[in-house]
mmCIF file with all atom_site columns, C-alpha atoms in Angstrom:
data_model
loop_
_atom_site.group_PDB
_atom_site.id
_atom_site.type_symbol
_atom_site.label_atom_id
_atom_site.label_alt_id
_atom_site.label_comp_id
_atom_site.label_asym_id
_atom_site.label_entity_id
_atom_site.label_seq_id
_atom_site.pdbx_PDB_ins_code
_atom_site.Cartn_x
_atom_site.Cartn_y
_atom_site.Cartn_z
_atom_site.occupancy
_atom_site.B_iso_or_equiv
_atom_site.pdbx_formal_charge
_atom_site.auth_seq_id
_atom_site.auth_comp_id
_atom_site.auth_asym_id
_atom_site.auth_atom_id
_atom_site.pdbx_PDB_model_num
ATOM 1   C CA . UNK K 1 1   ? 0.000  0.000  0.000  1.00 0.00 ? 1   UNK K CA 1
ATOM 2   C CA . UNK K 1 2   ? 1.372  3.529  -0.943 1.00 0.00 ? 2   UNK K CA 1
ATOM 3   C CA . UNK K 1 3   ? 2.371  6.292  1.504  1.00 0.00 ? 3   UNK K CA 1
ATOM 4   C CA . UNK K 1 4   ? 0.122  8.597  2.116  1.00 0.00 ? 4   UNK K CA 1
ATOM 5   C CA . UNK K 1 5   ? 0.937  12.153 2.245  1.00 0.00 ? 5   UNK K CA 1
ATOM 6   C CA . UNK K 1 6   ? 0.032  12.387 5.994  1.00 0.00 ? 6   UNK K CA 1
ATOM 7   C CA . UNK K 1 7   ? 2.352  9.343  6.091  1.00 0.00 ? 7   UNK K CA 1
ATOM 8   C CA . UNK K 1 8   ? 5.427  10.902 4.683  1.00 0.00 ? 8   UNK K CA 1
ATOM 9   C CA . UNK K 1 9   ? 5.182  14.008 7.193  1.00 0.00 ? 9   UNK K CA 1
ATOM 10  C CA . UNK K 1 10  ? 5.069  11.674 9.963  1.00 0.00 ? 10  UNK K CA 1
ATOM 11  C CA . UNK K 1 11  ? 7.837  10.192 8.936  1.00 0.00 ? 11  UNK K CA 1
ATOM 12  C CA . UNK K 1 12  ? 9.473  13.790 8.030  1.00 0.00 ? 12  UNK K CA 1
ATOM 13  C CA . UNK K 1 13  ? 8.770  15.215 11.477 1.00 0.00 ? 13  UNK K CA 1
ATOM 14  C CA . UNK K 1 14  ? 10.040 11.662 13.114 1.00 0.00 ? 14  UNK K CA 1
ATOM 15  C CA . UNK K 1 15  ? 13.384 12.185 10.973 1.00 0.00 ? 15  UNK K CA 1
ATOM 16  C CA . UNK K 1 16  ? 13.868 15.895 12.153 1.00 0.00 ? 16  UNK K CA 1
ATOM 17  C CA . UNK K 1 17  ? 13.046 14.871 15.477 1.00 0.00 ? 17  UNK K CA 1
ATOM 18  C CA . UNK K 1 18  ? 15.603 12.180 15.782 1.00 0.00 ? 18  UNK K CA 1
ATOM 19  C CA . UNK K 1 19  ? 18.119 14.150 14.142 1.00 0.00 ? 19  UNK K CA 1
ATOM 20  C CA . UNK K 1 20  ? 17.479 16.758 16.866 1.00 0.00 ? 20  UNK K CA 1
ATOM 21  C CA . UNK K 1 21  ? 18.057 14.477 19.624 1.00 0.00 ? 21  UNK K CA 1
ATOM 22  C CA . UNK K 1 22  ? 21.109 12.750 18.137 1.00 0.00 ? 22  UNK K CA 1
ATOM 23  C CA . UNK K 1 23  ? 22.610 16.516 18.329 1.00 0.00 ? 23  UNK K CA 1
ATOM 24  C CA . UNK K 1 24  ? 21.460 17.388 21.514 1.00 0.00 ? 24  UNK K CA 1
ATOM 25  C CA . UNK K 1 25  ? 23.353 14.099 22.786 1.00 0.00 ? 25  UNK K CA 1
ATOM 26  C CA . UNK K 1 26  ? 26.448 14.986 20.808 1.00 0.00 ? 26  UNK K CA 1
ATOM 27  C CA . UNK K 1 27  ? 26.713 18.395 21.517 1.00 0.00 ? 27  UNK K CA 1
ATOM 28  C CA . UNK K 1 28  ? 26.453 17.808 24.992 1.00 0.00 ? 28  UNK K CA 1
ATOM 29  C CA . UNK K 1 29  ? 29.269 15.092 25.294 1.00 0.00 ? 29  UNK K CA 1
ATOM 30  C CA . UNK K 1 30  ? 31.583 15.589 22.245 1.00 0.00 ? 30  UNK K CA 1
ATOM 31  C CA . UNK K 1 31  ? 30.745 19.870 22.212 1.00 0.00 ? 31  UNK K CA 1
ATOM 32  C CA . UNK K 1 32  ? 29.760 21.674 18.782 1.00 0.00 ? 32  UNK K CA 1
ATOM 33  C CA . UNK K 1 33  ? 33.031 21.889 17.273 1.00 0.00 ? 33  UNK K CA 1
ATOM 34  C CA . UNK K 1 34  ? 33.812 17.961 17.620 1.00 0.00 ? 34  UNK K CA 1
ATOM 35  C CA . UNK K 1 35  ? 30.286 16.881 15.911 1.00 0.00 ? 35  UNK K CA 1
ATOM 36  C CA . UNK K 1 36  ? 30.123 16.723 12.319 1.00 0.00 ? 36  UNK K CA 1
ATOM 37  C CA . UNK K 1 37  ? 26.949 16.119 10.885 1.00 0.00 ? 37  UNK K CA 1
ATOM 38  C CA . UNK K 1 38  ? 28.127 12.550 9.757  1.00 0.00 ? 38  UNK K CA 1
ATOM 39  C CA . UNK K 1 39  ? 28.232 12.033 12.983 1.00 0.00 ? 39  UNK K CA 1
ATOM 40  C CA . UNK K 1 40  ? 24.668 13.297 14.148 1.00 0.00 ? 40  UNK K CA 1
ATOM 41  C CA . UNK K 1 41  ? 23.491 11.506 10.806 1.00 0.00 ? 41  UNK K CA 1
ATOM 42  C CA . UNK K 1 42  ? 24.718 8.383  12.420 1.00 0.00 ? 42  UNK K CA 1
ATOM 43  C CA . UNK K 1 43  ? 23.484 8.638  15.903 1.00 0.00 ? 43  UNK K CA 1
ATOM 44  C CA . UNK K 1 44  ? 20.054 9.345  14.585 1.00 0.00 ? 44  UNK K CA 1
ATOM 45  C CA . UNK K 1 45  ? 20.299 6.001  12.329 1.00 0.00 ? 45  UNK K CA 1
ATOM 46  C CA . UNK K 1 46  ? 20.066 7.987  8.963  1.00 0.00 ? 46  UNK K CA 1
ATOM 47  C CA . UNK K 1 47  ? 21.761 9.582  5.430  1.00 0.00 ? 47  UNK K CA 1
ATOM 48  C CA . UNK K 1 48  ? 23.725 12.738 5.500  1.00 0.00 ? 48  UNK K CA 1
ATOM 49  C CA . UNK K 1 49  ? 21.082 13.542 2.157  1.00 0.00 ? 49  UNK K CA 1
ATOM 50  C CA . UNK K 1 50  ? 18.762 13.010 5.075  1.00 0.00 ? 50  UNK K CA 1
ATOM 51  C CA . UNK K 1 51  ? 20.194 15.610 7.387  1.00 0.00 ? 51  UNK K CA 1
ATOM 52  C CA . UNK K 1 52  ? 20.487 17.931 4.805  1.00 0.00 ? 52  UNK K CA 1
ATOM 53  C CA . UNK K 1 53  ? 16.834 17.445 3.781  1.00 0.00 ? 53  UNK K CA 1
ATOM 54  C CA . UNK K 1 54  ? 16.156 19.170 7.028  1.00 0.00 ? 54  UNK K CA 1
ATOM 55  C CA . UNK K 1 55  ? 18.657 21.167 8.143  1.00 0.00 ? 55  UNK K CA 1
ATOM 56  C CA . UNK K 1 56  ? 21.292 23.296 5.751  1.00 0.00 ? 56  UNK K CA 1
ATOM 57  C CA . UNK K 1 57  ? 23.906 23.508 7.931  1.00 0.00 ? 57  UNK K CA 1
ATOM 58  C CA . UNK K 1 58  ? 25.539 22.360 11.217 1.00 0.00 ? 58  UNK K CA 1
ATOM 59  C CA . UNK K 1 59  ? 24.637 26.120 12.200 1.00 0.00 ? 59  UNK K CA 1
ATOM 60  C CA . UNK K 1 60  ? 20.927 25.679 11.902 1.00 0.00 ? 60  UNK K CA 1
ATOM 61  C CA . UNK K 1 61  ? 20.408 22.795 13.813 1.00 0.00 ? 61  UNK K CA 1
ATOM 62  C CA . UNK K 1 62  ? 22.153 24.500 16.851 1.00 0.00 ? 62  UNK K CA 1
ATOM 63  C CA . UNK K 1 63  ? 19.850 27.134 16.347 1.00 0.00 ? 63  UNK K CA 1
ATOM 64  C CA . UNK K 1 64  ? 17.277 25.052 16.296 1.00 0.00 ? 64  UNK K CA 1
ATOM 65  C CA . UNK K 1 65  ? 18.392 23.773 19.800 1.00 0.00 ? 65  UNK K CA 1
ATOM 66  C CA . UNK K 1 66  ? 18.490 26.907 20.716 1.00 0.00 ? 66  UNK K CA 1
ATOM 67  C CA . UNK K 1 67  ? 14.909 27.285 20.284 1.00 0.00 ? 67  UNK K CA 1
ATOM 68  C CA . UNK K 1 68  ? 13.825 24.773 21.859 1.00 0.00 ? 68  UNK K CA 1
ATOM 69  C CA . UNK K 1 69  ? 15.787 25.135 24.950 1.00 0.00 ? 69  UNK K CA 1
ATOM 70  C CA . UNK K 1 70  ? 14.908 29.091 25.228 1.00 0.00 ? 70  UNK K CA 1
ATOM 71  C CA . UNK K 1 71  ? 11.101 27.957 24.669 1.00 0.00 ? 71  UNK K CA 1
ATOM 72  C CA . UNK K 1 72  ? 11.153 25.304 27.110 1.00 0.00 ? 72  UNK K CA 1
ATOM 73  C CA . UNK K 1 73  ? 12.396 27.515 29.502 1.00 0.00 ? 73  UNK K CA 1
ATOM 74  C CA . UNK K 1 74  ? 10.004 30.706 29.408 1.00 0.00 ? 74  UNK K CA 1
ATOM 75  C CA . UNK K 1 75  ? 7.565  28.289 29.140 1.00 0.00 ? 75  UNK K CA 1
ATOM 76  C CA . UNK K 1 76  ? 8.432  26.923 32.805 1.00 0.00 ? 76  UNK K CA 1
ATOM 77  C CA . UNK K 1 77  ? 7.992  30.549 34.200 1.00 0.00 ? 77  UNK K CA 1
ATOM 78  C CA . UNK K 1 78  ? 4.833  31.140 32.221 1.00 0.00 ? 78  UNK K CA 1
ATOM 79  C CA . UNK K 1 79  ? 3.566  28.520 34.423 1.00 0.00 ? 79  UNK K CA 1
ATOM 80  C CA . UNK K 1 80  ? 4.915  29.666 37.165 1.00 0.00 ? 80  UNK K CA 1
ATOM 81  C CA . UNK K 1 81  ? 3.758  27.916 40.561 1.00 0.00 ? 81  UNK K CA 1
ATOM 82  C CA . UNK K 1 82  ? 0.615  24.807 40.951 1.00 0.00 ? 82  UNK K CA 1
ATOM 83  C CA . UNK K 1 83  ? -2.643 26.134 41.394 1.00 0.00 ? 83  UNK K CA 1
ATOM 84  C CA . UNK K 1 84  ? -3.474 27.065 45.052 1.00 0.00 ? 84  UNK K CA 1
ATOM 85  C CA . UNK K 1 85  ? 0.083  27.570 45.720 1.00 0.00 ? 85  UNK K CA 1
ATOM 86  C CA . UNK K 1 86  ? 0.898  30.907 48.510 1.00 0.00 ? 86  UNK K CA 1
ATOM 87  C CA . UNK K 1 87  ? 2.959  33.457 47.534 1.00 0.00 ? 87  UNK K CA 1
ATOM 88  C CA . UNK K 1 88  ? 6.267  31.949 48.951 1.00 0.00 ? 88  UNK K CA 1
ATOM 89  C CA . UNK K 1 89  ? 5.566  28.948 47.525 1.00 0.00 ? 89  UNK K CA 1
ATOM 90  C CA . UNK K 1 90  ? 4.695  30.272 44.038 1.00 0.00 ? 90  UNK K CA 1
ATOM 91  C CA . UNK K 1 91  ? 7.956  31.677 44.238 1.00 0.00 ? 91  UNK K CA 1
ATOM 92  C CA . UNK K 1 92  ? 9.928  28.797 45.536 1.00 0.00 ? 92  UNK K CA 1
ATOM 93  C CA . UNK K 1 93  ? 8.727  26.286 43.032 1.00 0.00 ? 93  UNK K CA 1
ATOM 94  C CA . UNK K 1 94  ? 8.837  28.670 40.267 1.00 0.00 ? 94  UNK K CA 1
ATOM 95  C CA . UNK K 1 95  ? 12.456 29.359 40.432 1.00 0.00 ? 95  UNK K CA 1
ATOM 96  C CA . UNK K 1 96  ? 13.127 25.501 41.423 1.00 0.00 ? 96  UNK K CA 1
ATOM 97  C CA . UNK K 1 97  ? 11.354 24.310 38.245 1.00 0.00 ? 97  UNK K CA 1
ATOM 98  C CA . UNK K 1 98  ? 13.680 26.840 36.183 1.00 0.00 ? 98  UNK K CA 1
ATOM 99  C CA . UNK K 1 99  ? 16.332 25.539 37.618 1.00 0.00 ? 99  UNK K CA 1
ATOM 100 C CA . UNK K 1 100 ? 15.785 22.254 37.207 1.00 0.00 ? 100 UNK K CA 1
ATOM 101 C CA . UNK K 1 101 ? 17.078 19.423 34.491 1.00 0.00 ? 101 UNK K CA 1
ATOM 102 C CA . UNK K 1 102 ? 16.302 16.697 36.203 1.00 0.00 ? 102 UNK K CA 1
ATOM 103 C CA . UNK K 1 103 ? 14.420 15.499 33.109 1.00 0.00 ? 103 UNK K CA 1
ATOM 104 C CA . UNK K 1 104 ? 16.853 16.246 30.505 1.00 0.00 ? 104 UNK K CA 1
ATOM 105 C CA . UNK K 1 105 ? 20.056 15.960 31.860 1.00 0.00 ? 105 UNK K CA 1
ATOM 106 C CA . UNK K 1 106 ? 21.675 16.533 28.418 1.00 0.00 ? 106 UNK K CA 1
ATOM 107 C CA . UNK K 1 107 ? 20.725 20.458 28.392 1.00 0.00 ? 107 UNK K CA 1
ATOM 108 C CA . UNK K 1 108 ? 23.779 22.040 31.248 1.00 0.00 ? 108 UNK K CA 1
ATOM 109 C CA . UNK K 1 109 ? 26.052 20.814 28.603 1.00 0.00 ? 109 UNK K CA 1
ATOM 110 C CA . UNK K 1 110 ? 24.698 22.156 25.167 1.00 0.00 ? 110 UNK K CA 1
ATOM 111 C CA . UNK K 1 111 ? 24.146 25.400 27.385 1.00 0.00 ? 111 UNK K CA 1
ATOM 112 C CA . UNK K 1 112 ? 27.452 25.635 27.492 1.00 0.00 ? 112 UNK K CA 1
ATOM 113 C CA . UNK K 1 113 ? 28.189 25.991 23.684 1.00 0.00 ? 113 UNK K CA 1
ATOM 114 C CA . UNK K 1 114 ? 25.462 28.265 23.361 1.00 0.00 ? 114 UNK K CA 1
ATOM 115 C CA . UNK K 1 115 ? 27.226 30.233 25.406 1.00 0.00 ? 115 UNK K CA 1
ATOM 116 C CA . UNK K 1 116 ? 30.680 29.421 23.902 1.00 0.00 ? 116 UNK K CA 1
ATOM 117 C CA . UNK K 1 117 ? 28.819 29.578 20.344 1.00 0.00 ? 117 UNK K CA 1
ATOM 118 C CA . UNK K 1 118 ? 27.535 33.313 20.923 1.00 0.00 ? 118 UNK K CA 1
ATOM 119 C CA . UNK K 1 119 ? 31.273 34.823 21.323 1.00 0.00 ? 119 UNK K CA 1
ATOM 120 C CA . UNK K 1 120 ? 30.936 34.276 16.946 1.00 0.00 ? 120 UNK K CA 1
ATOM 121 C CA . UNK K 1 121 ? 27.846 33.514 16.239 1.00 0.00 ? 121 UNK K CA 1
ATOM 122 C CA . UNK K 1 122 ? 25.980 36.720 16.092 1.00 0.00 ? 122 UNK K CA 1
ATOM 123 C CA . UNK K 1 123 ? 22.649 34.889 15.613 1.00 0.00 ? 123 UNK K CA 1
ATOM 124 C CA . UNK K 1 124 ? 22.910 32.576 18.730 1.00 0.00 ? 124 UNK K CA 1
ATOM 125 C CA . UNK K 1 125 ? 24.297 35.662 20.676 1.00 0.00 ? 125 UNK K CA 1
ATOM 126 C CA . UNK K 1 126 ? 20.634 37.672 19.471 1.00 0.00 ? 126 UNK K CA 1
ATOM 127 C CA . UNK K 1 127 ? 18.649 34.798 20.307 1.00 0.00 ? 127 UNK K CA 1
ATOM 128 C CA . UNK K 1 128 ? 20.053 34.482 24.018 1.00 0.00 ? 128 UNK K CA 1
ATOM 129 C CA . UNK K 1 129 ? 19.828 38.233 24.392 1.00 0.00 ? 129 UNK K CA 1
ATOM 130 C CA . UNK K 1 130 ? 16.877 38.420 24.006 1.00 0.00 ? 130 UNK K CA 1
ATOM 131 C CA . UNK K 1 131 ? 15.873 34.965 25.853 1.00 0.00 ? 131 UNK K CA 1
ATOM 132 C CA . UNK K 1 132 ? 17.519 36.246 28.899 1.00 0.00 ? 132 UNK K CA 1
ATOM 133 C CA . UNK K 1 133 ? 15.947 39.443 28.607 1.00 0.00 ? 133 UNK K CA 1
ATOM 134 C CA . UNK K 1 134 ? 12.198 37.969 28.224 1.00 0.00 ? 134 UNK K CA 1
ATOM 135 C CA . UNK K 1 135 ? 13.483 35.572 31.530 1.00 0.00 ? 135 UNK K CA 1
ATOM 136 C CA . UNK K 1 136 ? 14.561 38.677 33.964 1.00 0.00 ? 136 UNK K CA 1
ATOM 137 C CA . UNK K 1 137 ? 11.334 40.679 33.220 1.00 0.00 ? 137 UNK K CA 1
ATOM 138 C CA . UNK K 1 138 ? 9.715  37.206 34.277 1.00 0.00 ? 138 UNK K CA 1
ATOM 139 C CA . UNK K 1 139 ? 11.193 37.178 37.251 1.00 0.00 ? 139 UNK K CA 1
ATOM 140 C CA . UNK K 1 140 ? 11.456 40.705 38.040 1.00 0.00 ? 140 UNK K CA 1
ATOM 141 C CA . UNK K 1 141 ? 7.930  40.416 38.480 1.00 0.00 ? 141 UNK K CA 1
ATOM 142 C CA . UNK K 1 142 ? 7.990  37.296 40.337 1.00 0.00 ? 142 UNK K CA 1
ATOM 143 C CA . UNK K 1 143 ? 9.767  38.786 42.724 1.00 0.00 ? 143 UNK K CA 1
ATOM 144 C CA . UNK K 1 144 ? 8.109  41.928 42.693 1.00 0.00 ? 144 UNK K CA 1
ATOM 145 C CA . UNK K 1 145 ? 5.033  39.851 43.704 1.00 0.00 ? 145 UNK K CA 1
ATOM 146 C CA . UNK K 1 146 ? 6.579  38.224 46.372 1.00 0.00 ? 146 UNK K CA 1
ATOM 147 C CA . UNK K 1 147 ? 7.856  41.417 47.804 1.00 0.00 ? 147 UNK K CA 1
ATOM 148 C CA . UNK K 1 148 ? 3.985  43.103 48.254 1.00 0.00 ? 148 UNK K CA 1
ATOM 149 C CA . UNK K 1 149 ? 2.678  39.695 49.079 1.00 0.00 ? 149 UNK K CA 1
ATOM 150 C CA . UNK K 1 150 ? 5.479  40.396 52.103 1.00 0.00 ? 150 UNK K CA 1
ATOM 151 C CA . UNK K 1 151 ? 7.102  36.983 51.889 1.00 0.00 ? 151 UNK K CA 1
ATOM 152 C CA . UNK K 1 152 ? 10.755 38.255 50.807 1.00 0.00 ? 152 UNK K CA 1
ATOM 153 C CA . UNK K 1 153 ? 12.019 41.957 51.029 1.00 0.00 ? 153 UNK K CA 1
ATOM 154 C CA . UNK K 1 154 ? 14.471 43.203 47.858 1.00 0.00 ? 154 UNK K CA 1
ATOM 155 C CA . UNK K 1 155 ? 15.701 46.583 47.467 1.00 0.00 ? 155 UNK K CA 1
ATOM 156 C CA . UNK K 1 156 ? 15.549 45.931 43.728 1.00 0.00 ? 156 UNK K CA 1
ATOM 157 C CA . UNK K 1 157 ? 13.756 42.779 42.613 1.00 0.00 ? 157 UNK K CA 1
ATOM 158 C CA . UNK K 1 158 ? 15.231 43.635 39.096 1.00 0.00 ? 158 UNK K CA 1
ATOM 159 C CA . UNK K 1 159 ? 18.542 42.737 40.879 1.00 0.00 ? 159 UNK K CA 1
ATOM 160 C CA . UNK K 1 160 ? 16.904 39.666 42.659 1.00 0.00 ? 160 UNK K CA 1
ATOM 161 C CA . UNK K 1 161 ? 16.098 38.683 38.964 1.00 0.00 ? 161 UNK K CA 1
ATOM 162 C CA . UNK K 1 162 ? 19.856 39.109 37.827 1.00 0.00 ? 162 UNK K CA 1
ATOM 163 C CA . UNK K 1 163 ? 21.070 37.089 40.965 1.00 0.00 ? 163 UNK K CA 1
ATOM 164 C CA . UNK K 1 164 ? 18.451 34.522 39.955 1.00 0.00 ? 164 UNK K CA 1
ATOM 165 C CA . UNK K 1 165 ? 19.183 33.842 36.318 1.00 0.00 ? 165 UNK K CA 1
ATOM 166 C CA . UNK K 1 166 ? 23.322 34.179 37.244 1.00 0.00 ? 166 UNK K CA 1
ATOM 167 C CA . UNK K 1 167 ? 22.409 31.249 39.929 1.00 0.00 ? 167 UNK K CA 1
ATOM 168 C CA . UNK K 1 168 ? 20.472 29.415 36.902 1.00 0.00 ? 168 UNK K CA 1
ATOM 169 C CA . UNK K 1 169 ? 23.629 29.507 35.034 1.00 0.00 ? 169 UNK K CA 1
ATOM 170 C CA . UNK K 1 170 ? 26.601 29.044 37.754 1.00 0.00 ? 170 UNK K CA 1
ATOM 171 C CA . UNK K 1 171 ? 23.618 26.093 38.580 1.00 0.00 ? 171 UNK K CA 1
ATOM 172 C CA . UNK K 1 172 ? 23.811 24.598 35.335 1.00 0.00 ? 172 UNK K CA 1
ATOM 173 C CA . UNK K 1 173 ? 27.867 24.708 34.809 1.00 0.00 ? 173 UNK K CA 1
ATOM 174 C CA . UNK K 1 174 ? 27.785 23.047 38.195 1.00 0.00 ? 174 UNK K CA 1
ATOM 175 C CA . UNK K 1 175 ? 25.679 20.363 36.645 1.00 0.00 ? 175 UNK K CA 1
ATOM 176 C CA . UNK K 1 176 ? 27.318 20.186 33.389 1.00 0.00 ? 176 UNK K CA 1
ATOM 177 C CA . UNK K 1 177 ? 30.943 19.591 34.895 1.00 0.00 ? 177 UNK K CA 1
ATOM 178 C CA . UNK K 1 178 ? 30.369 16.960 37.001 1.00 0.00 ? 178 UNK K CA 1
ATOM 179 C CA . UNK K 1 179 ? 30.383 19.071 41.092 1.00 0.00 ? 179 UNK K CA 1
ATOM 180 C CA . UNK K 1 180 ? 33.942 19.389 41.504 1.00 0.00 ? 180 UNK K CA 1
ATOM 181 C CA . UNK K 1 181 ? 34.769 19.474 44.560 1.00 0.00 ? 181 UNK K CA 1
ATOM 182 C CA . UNK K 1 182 ? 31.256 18.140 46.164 1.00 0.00 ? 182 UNK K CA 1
ATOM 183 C CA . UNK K 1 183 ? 27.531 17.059 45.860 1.00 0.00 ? 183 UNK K CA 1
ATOM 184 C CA . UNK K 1 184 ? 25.622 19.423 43.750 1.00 0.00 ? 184 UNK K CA 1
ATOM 185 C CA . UNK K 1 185 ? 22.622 20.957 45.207 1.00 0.00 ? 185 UNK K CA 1
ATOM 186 C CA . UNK K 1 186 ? 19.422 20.403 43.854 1.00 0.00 ? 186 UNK K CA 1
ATOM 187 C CA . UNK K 1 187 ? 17.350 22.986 42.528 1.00 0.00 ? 187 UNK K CA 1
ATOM 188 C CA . UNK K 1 188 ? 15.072 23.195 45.655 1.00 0.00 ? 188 UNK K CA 1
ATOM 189 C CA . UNK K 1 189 ? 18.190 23.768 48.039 1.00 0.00 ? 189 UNK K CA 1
ATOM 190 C CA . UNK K 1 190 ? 19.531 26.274 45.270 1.00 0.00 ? 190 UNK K CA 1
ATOM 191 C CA . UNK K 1 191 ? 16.024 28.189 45.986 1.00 0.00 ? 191 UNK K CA 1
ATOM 192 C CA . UNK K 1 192 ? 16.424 28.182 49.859 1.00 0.00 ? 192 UNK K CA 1
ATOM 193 C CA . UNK K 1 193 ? 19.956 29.759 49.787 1.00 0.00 ? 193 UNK K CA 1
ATOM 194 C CA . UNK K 1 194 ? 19.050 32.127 47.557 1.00 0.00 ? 194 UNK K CA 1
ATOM 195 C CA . UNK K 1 195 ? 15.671 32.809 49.315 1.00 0.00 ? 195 UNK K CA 1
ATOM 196 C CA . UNK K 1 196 ? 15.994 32.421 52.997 1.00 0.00 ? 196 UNK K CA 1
ATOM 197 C CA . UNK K 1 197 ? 18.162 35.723 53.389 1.00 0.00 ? 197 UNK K CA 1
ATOM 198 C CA . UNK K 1 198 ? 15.241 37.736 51.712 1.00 0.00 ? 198 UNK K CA 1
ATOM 199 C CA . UNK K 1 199 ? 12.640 35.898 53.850 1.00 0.00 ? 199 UNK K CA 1
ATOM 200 C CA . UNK K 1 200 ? 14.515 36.585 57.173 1.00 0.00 ? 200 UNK K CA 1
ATOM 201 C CA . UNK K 1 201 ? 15.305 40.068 56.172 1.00 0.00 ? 201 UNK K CA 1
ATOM 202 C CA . UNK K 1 202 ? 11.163 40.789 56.614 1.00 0.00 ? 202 UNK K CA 1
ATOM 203 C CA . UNK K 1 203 ? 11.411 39.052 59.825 1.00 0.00 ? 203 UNK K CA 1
ATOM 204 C CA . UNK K 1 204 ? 13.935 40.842 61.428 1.00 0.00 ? 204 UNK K CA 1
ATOM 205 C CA . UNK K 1 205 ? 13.451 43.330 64.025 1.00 0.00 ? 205 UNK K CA 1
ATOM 206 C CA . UNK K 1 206 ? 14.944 46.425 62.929 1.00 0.00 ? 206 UNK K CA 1
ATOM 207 C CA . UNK K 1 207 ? 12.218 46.136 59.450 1.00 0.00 ? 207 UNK K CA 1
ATOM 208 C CA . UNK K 1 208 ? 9.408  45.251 61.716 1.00 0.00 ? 208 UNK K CA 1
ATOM 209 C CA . UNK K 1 209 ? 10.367 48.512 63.774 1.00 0.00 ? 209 UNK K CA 1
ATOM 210 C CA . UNK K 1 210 ? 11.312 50.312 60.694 1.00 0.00 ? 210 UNK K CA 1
ATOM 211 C CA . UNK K 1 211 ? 7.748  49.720 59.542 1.00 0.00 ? 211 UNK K CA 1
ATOM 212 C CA . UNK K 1 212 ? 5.531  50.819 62.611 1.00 0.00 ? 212 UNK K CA 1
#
């Protein structure tokens, strides 16, 4: 029986997607500049005419990584907390789900040749501009939130934002490097350092007397 046409772009979407993985598994262990794309032809079990069929360059399928990562990402904080969830907690499990990678441990390691990438690659360097830019406004008004909800205080939760997304990314070289010297923390223990000196700044004394 003939392929249909709905046939073929399942299989076209299947090949792209496999192709996709095969570089996000490369990239992260052999880096960027060590995969060719016979080599993520071969991981994903096809044709270098097949890669190309998809993809133009080795360029455009790190961009296309790129993309994914960036949307997975705002996506998280678009979600923000569970329903029902305080203000404190909102906040806490926000900023542990963006930190986490728990479920795709290959990401901490492509991150770095994003990041490696955007030094000559004007187009990654645009994209991650702008990523991080959408990602502190995010969080500027999560903790902004937080801060009239009276859960944390911040002189600038702009600043609390920039802490937060360096702490993402010290977070995920931590990860992608293997914890020298010690156990990693998880995401949720990342949270509480960062947190718990905002949190017992409103419970100190001196603000409580500060704001009679």
């Amino acid at each position: 029986m003939p392929k249909t046409t709905i046939d073929r772009f399942e299989q076209r979407k299947l090949t792209r997607a496999k192709l996709i993985d095969a570089a996000l598994r490369l990239f992260s262990t052999s880096g960027y500049e060590h995969a060719t794309v016979d080599d993520i032809s071969q991981a994903a079990g096809y044709s270098k005419g097949a890669y190309y069929f998809h993809f133009s360059t080795k360029d455009d399928i790190l961009l296309e990584l790129l993309r994914i990562w960036t949307d997975g990402r705002s996506t998280v904080l678009a979600q923000g907390a569970g329903t029902g969830a305080g203000p404190r907690e909102a906040l806490h499990e926000t900023l542990a789900n963006f930190f986490s990678y728990t479920d795709a441990p290959q990401w901490p390691g492509v991150l770095l040749e994003f990041w490696a990438q955007a030094v000559r690659n004007q187009e990654v360097s645009k994209r991650l501009t702008q990523a991080y830019a959408s990602w502190r406004k995010q969080l500027t008004e999560a903790f902004a939130s937080a801060a009239v909800a009276g859960v944390i205080h911040v002189e600038s939760a702009d600043d609390a934002a920039a802490v937060a997304l360096a702490a993402h990314d010290g977070y995920s070289v931590q990860i992608a490097i293997g914890s020298p010297g010690g156990k990693a923390m998880t995401p949720a223990e990342l949270v509480d350092s960062l947190l718990t000196p905002l949190e017992t700044a409103v419970a100190s004394p001196e603000r409580q007397a500060a704001a009679r």
